[in-house]
Amino acid sequence: MGKYQLDDKGKAQVRRFHEKHSTGASNKKDRVASLREQFLTKLNKKK
């Protein structure tokens, strides 16, 4: 393995960091609404 290769946990952390710090085209309200939708779908899948 290379010196800086990440495992799955590290890759997820890097992806979350970039999602959080990206300057995407959507504004904050749209982002919050999409995250809420994702959360609710995950919550319903667990039940």
XYZ file of C-alpha atoms in Angstrom:
47
model
C 0.000 0.000 0.000
C 1.089 3.540 -0.671
C 2.036 5.865 2.108
C -1.128 7.977 1.908
C -3.798 5.460 0.936
C -6.960 5.654 3.009
C -9.225 2.918 4.265
C -13.001 3.161 3.843
C -13.420 5.160 7.051
C -10.795 7.682 5.958
C -12.343 8.001 2.511
C -15.730 8.747 4.072
C -14.196 11.429 6.284
C -12.484 13.065 3.309
C -15.722 12.983 1.291
C -17.664 14.594 4.166
C -14.982 17.272 4.531
C -15.162 18.165 0.860
C -18.970 18.178 0.868
C -18.975 20.484 3.880
C -16.348 22.883 2.537
C -17.323 22.882 -1.128
C -18.786 26.022 -2.631
C -21.581 24.266 -4.450
C -24.131 25.961 -6.645
C -26.960 25.348 -4.177
C -27.605 27.663 -1.307
C -27.780 26.653 2.334
C -31.578 26.189 2.465
C -31.512 23.757 -0.459
C -28.662 21.839 1.138
C -30.449 21.589 4.490
C -33.615 20.394 2.771
C -31.742 17.687 0.844
C -29.895 16.530 3.968
C -33.201 16.333 5.847
C -34.668 14.204 3.071
C -31.669 11.872 3.164
C -31.946 11.570 6.947
C -35.641 10.768 6.824
C -35.148 8.097 4.150
C -32.394 6.471 6.200
C -34.596 6.617 9.293
C -37.486 4.945 7.463
C -35.217 2.216 6.071
C -34.064 1.279 9.590
C -37.633 0.701 10.804
